[in-house]
Coordinates of C-alpha atoms in Angstrom, one line a residue:
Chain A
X1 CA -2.0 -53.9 2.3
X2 CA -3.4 -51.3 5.1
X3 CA -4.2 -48.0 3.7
X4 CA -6.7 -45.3 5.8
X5 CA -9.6 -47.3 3.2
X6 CA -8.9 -50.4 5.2
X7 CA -8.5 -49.3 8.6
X8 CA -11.9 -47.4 8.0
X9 CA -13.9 -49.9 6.8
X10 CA -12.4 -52.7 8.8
X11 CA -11.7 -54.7 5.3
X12 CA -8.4 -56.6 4.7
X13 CA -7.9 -55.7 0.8
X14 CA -8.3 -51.7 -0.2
X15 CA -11.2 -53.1 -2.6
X16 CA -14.2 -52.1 -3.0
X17 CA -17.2 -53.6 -5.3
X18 CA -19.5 -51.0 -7.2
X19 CA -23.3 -50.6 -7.0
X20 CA -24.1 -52.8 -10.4
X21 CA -28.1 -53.5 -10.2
X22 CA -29.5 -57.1 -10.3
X23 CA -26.2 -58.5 -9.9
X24 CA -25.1 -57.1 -7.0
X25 CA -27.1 -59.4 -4.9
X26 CA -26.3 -61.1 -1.3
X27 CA -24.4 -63.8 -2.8
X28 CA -22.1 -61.6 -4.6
X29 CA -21.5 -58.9 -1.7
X30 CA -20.7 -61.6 1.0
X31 CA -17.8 -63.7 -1.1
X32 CA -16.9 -60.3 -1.8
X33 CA -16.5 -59.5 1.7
X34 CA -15.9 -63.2 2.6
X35 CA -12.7 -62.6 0.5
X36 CA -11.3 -59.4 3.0
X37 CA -13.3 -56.5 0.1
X38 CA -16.3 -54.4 0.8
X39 CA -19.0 -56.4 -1.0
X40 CA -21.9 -54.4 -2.2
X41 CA -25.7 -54.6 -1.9
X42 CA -27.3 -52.2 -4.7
X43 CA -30.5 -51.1 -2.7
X44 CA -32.1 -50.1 -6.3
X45 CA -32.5 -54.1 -6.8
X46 CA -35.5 -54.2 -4.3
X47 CA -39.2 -52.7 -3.8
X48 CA -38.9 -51.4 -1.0
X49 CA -36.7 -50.8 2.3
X50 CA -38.0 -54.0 3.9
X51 CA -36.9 -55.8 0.9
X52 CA -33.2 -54.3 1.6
X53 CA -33.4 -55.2 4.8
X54 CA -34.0 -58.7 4.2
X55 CA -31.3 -58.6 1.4
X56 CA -29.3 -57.1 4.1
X57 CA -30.4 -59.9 6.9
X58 CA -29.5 -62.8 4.0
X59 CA -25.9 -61.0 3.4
X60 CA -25.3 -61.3 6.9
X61 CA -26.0 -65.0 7.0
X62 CA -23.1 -65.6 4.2
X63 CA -20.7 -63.5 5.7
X64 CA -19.7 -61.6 8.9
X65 CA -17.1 -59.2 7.1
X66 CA -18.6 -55.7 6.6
X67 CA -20.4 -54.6 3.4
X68 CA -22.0 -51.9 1.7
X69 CA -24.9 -50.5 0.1
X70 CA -24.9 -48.4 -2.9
X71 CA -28.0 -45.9 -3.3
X72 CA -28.2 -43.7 -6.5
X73 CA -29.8 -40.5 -5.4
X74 CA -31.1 -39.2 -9.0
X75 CA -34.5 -39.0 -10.8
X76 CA -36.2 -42.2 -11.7
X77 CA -39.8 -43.6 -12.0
X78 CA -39.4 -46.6 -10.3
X79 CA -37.6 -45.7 -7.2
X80 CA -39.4 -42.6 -5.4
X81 CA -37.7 -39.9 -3.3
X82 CA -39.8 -42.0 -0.1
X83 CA -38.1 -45.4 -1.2
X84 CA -34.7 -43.6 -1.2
X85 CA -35.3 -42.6 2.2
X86 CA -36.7 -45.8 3.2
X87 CA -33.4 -47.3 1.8
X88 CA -31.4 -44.6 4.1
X89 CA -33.3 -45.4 6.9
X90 CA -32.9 -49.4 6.4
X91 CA -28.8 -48.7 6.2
X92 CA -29.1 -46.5 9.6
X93 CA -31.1 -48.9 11.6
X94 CA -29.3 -52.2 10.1
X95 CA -26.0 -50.5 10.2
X96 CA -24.3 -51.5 7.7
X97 CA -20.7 -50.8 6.9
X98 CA -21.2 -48.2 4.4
X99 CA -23.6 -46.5 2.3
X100 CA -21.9 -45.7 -1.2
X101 CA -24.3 -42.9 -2.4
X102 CA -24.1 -41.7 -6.3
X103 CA -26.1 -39.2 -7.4
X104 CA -27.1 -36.0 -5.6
X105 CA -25.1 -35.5 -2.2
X106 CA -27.3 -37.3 1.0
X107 CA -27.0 -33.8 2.6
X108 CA -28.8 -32.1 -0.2
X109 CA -31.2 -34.6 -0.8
X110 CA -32.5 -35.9 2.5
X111 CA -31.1 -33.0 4.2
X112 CA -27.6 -32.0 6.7
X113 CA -29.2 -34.5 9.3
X114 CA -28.9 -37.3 7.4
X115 CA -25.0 -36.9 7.6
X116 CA -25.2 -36.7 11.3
X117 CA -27.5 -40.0 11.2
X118 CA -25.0 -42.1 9.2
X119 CA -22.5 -41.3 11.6
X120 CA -24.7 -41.7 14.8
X121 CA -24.9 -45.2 13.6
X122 CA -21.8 -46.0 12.6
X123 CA -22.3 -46.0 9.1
X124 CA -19.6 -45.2 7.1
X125 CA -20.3 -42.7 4.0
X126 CA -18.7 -42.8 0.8
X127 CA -20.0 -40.0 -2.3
X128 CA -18.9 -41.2 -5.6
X129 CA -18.0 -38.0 -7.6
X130 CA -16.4 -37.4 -11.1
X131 CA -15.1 -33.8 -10.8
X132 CA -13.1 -32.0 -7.6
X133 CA -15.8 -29.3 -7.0
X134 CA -18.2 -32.4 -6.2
X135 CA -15.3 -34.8 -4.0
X136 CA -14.9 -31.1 -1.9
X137 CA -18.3 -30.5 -1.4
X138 CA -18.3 -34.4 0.2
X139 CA -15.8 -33.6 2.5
X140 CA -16.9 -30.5 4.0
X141 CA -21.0 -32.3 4.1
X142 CA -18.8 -35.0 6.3
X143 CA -18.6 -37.9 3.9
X144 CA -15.8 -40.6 5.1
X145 CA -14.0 -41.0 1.8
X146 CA -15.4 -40.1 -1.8
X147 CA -14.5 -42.5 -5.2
X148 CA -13.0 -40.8 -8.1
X149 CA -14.7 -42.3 -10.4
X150 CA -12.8 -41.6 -14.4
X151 CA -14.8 -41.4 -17.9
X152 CA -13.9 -45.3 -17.9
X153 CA -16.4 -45.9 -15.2
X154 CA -19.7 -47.6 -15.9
X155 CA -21.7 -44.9 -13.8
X156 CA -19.3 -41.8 -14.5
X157 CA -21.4 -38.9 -12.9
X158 CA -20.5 -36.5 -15.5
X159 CA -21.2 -36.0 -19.5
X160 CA -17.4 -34.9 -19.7
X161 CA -14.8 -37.2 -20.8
X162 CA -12.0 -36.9 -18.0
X163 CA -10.5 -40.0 -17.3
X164 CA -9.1 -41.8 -14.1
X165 CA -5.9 -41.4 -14.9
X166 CA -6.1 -37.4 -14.9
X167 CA -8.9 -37.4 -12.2
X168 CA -7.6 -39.2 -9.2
X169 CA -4.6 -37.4 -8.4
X170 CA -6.3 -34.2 -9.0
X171 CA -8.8 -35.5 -6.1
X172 CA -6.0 -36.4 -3.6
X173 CA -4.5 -33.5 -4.3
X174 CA -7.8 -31.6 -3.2
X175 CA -9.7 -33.0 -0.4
X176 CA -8.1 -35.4 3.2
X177 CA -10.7 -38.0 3.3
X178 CA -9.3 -41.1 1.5
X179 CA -10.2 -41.4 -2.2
X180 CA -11.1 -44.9 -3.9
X181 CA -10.5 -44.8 -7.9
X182 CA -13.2 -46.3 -9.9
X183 CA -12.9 -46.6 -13.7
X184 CA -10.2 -48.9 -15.6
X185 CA -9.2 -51.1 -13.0
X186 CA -9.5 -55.0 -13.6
X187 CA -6.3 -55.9 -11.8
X188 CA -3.2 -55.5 -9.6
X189 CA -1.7 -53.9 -12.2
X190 CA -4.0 -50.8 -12.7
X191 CA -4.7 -50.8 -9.1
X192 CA -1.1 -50.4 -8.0
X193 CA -1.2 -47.8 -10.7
X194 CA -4.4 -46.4 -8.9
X195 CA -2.4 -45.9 -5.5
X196 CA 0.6 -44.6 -7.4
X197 CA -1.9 -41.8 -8.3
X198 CA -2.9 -41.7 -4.5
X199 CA -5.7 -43.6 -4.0
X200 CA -5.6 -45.7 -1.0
X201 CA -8.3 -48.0 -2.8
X202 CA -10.2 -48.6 -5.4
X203 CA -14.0 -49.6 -6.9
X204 CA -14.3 -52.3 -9.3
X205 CA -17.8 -53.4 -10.5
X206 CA -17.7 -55.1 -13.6
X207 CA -14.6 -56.9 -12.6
X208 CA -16.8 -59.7 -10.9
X209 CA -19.3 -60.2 -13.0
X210 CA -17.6 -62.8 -14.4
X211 CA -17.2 -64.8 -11.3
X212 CA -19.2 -67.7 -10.2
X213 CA -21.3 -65.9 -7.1
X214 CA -22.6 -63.4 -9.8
X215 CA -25.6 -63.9 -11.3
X216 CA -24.8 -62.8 -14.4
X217 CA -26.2 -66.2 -17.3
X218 CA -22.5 -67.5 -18.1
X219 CA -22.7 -66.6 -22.1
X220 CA -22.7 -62.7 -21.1
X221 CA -19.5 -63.6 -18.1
X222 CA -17.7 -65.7 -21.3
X223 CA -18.5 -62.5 -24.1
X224 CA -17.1 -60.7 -21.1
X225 CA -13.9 -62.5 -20.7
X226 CA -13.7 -63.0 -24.7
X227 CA -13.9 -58.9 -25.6
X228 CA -11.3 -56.4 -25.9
X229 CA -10.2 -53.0 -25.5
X230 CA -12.1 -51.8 -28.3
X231 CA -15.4 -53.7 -27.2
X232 CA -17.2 -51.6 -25.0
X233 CA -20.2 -49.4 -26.0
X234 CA -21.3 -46.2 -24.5
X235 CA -25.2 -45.7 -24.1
Chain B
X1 CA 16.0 -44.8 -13.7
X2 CA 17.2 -47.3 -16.6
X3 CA 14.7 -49.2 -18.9
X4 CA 15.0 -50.6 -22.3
X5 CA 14.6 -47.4 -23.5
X6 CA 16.6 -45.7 -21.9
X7 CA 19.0 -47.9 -23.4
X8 CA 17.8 -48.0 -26.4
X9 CA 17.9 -44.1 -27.0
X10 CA 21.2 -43.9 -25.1
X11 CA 19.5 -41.4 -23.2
X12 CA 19.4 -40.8 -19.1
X13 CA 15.7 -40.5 -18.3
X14 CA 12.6 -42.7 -20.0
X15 CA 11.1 -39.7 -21.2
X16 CA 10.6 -38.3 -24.9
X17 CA 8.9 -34.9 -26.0
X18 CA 5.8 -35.8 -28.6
X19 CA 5.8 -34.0 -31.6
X20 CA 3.9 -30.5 -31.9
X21 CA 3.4 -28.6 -34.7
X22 CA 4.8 -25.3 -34.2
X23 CA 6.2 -26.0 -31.1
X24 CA 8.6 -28.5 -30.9
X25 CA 11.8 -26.7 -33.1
X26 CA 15.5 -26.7 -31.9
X27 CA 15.5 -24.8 -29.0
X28 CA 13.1 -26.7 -27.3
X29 CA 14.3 -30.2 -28.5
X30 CA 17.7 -29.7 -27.4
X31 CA 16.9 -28.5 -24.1
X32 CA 14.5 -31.8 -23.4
X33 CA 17.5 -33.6 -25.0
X34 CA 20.1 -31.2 -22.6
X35 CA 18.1 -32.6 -19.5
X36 CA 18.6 -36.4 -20.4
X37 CA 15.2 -37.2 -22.1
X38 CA 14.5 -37.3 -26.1
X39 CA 13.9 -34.1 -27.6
X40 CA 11.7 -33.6 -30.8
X41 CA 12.1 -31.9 -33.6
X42 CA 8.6 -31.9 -35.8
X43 CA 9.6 -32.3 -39.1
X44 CA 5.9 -30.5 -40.2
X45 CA 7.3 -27.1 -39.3
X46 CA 9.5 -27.1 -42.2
X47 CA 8.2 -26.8 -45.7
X48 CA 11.0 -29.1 -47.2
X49 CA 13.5 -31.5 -46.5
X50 CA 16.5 -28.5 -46.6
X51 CA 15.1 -26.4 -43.9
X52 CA 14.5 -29.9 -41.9
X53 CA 18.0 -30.5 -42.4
X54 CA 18.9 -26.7 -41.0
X55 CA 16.9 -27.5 -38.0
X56 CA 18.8 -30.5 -37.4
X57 CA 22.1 -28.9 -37.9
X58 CA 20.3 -26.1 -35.5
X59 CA 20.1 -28.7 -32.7
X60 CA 22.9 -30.0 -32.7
X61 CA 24.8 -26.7 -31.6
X62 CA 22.8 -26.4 -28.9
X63 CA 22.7 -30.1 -27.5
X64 CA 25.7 -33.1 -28.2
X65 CA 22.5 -35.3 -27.1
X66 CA 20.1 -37.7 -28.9
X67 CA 16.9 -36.5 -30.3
X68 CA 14.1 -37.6 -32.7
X69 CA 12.2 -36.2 -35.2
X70 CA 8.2 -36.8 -35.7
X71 CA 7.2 -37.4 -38.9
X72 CA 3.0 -37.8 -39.3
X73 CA 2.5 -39.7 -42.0
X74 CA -1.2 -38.5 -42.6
X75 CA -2.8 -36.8 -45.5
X76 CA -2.3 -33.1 -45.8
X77 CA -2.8 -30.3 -48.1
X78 CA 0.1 -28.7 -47.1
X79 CA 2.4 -31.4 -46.8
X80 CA 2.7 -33.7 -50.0
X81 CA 3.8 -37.4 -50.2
X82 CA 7.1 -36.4 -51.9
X83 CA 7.7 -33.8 -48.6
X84 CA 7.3 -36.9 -46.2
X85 CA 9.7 -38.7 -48.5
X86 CA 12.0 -35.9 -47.7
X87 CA 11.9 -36.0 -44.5
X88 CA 12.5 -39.5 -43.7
X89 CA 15.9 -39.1 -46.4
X90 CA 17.3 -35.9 -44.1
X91 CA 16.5 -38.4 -41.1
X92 CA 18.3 -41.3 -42.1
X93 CA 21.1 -39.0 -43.9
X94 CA 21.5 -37.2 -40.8
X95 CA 21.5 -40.1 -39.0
X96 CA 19.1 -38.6 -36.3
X97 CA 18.6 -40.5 -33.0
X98 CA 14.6 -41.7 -33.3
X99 CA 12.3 -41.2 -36.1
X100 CA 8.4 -41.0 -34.3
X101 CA 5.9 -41.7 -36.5
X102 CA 2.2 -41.4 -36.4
X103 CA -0.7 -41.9 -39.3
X104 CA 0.4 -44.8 -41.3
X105 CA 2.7 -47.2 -41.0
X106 CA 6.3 -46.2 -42.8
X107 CA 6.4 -50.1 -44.1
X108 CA 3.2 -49.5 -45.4
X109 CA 3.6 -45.9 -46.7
X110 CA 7.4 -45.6 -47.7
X111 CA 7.9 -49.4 -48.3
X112 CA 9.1 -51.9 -46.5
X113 CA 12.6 -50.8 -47.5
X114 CA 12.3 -47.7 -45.8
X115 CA 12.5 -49.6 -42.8
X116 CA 15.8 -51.2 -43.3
X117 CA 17.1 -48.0 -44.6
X118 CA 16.2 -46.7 -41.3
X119 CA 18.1 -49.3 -39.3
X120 CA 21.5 -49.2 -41.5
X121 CA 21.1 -45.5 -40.7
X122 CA 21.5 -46.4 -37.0
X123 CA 18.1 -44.6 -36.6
X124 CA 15.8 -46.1 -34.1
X125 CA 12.2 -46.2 -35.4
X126 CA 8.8 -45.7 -32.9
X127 CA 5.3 -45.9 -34.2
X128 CA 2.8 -44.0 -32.1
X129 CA -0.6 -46.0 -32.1
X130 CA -4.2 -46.2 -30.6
X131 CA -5.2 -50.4 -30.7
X132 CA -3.1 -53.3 -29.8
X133 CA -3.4 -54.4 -33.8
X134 CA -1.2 -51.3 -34.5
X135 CA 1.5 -51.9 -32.1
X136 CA 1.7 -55.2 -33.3
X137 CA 1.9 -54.6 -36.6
X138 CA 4.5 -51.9 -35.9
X139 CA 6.5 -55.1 -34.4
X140 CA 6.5 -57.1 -37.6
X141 CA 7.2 -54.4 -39.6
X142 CA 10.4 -53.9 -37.5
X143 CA 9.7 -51.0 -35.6
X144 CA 12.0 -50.7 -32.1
X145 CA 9.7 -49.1 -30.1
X146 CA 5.8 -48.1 -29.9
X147 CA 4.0 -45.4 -28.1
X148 CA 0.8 -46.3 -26.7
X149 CA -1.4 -43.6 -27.0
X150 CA -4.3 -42.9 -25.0
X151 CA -7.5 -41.2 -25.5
X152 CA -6.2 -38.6 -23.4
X153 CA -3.5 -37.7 -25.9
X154 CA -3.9 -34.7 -28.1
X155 CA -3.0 -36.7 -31.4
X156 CA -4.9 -40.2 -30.3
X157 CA -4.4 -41.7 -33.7
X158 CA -8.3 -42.8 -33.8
X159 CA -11.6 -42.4 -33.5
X160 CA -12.5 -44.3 -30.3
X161 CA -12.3 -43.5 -26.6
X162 CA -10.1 -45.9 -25.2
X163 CA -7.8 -44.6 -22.1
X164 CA -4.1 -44.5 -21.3
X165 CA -5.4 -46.6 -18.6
X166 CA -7.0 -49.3 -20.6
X167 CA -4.7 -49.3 -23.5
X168 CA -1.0 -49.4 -21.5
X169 CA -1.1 -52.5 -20.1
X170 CA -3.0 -54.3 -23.1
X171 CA -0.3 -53.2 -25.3
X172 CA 2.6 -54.4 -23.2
X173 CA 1.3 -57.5 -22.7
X174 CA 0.9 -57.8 -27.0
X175 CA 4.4 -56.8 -28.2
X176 CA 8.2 -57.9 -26.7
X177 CA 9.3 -54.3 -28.0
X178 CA 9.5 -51.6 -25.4
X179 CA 6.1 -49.5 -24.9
X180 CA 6.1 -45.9 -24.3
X181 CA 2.6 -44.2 -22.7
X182 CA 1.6 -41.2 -23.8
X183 CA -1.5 -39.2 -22.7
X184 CA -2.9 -38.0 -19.2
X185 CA 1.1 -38.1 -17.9
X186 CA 2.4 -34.7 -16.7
X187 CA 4.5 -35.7 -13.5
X188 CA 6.2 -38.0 -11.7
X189 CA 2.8 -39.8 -10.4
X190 CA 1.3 -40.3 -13.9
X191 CA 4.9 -41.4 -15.0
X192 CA 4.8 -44.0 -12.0
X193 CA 1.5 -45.4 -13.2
X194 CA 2.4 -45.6 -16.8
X195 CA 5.5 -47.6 -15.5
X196 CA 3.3 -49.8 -13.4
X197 CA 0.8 -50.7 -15.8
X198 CA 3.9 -51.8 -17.8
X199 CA 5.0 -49.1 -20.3
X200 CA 9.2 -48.4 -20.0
X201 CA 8.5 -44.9 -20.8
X202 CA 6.5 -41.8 -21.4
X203 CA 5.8 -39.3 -23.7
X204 CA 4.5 -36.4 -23.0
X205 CA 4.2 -32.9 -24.8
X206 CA 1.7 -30.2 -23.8
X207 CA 3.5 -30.6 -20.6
X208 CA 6.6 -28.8 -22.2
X209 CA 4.7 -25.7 -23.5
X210 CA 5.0 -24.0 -20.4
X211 CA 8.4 -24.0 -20.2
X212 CA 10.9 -21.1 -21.4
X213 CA 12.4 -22.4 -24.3
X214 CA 9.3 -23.2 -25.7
X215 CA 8.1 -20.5 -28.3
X216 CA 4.4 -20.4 -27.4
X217 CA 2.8 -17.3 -26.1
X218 CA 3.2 -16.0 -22.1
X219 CA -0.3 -15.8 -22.1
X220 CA -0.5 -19.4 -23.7
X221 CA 2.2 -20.4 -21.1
X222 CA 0.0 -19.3 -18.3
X223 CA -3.7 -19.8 -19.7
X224 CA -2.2 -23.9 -19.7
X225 CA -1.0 -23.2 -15.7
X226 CA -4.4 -21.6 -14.6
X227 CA -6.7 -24.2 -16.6
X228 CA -8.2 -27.2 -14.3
X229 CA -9.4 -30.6 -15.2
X230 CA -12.4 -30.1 -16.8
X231 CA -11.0 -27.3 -19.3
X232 CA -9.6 -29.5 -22.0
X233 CA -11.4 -28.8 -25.3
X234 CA -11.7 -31.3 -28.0
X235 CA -11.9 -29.9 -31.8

């Protein structure tokens, strides 16, 4: 299936695998990519950006497909605003496929430059936003392609409640860039349904955890695969 | 577009009007039913089985079509056990297209007679539910059809938070009757992806409101146009 998503990242499926720290590792994000998807390297996983970059040099001794890396750009203790731009600067000079920033926009945080940086180095940038005012503001800071990520998602950006089903075609409706859908997808089924809504791909994160490159222990991939609908808990 | 339930119904397109209180009377029933999809009559507008009956009657001079009446089989104040009992008689007496319930089960609540009654009526029954447990045990009971109902739906018949998204193609895959999805659909995309994910049709209702045969408010009418995606309130 080509969509603008693969043509832009140069993958072969419209797929792409969510930032999910300590699991997604090098081994993860190159069968990932092995398997024609953007595999994913959370940058939140390591101490600093030398560590990325030698999670980054690893990746690219188990694949040659591109791959991403995810960088949450809120508050936290253990990664400082200096290690996010470390991890920025890493992406830039290693140039990876894409960086997948959550969080506060890159052109807010480490300034409109970054933006220009990315693109000077072929990095591709994808914001993942939950509401329309947030996928717009992407777009006009020059982000490729933005994720629509629904009230299903693990890392929904917002305290609301709106769901991928009413959230992605309100997106495509609202910005050019290609949209990704994140939130409820686990198979062909929901994301077929995904592109009926007009995305032209979609993120799923906790779709491979129960795979055998994750490195997940097995009794939380089989409580995975055993649990249903009404299973999952909000914290 | 043909389905089971379009079949089923006898009716042109695989859409149904949901019950709302208020709302959903003759004029607005018959002219869902007019345009080829199920029309609903909500049997709660009428304070006993008589003026039910008169609504019915009502209908049926403005539309030669199939409709269905929703019966909400919950506790009330308002609306007493012996009311619901009333109802379901004028339905089956009246021999109404579709009785749509929602709260309990009518085997459950009525009896498992009622059922049967229902069926030598030639009155097709749907149960709207929330879990996969429910639609299956709307199957057994010998329901025709279920509506899958999605947190997104303004009567999700429980407590949790599981989305249109999740709970469509979990609930196809658990009964061998014919799924509607309700919740989140309001065009011909979200029908599309209720379709994919599996259902054979949709139900949809505040969708309707802002239409002219529906009796709420201009304002109301136009307040629904105007609000975005992030405006929905839950009480």
């Amino acid at each position: 299936m080509k969509t603008r998503i693969t043509r832009l990242f140069g993958i072969q499926h419209p797929i792409m695998c969510g930032g999910m720290m300590w699991l997604a590792k090098p081994e993860l994000c190159a069968a990932i990519s092995n398997a024609g998807a953007l595999g994913n390297l959370t940058s939140g996983n390591y101490e600093s950006g030398d560590a990325l970059r030698e999670a980054i040099h690893r990746t690219r001794q188990l694949t040659s497909n591109p791959f991403g890396v995810n960088i949450t750009l809120l508050p936290s203790v253990r990664i400082t605003r200096e290690l996010h731009e470390d991890y920025f600067q890493v992406c830039c000079e290693e140039r990876v496929g894409a960086i997948e920033i959550s969080g506060a926009p890159l052109d807010k945080y480490l300034g409109p430059d970054s933006v220009g940086q990315a693109k000077e180095a072929g990095v591709k940038l994808i914001h993942k936003v939950g509401s329309v005012k947030h996928a717009k503001h992407a777009e006009e800071a020059g982000y490729d392609a933005v994720i629509a990520a629904g009230f299903e998602e693990g890392g929904h950006p917002l305290g609301d409640d709106v769901t991928t089903m009413l959230l992605t075609p309100r997106i495509c409706d609202s910005v050019g860039i290609p949209v990704f859908t994140a939130g409820g997808i686990a198979d062909g089924r929901s994301m077929a349904a995904a592109m009926v809504l007009g995305a032209e791909g979609v993120m799923m994160a906790s779709r491979f955890i129960a795979t055998t490159e994750c490195l997940a222990h097995p009794n939380i991939k089989e409580e995975l695969v055993r649990r249903h609908q009404n299973d999952t808990t909000m914290i």
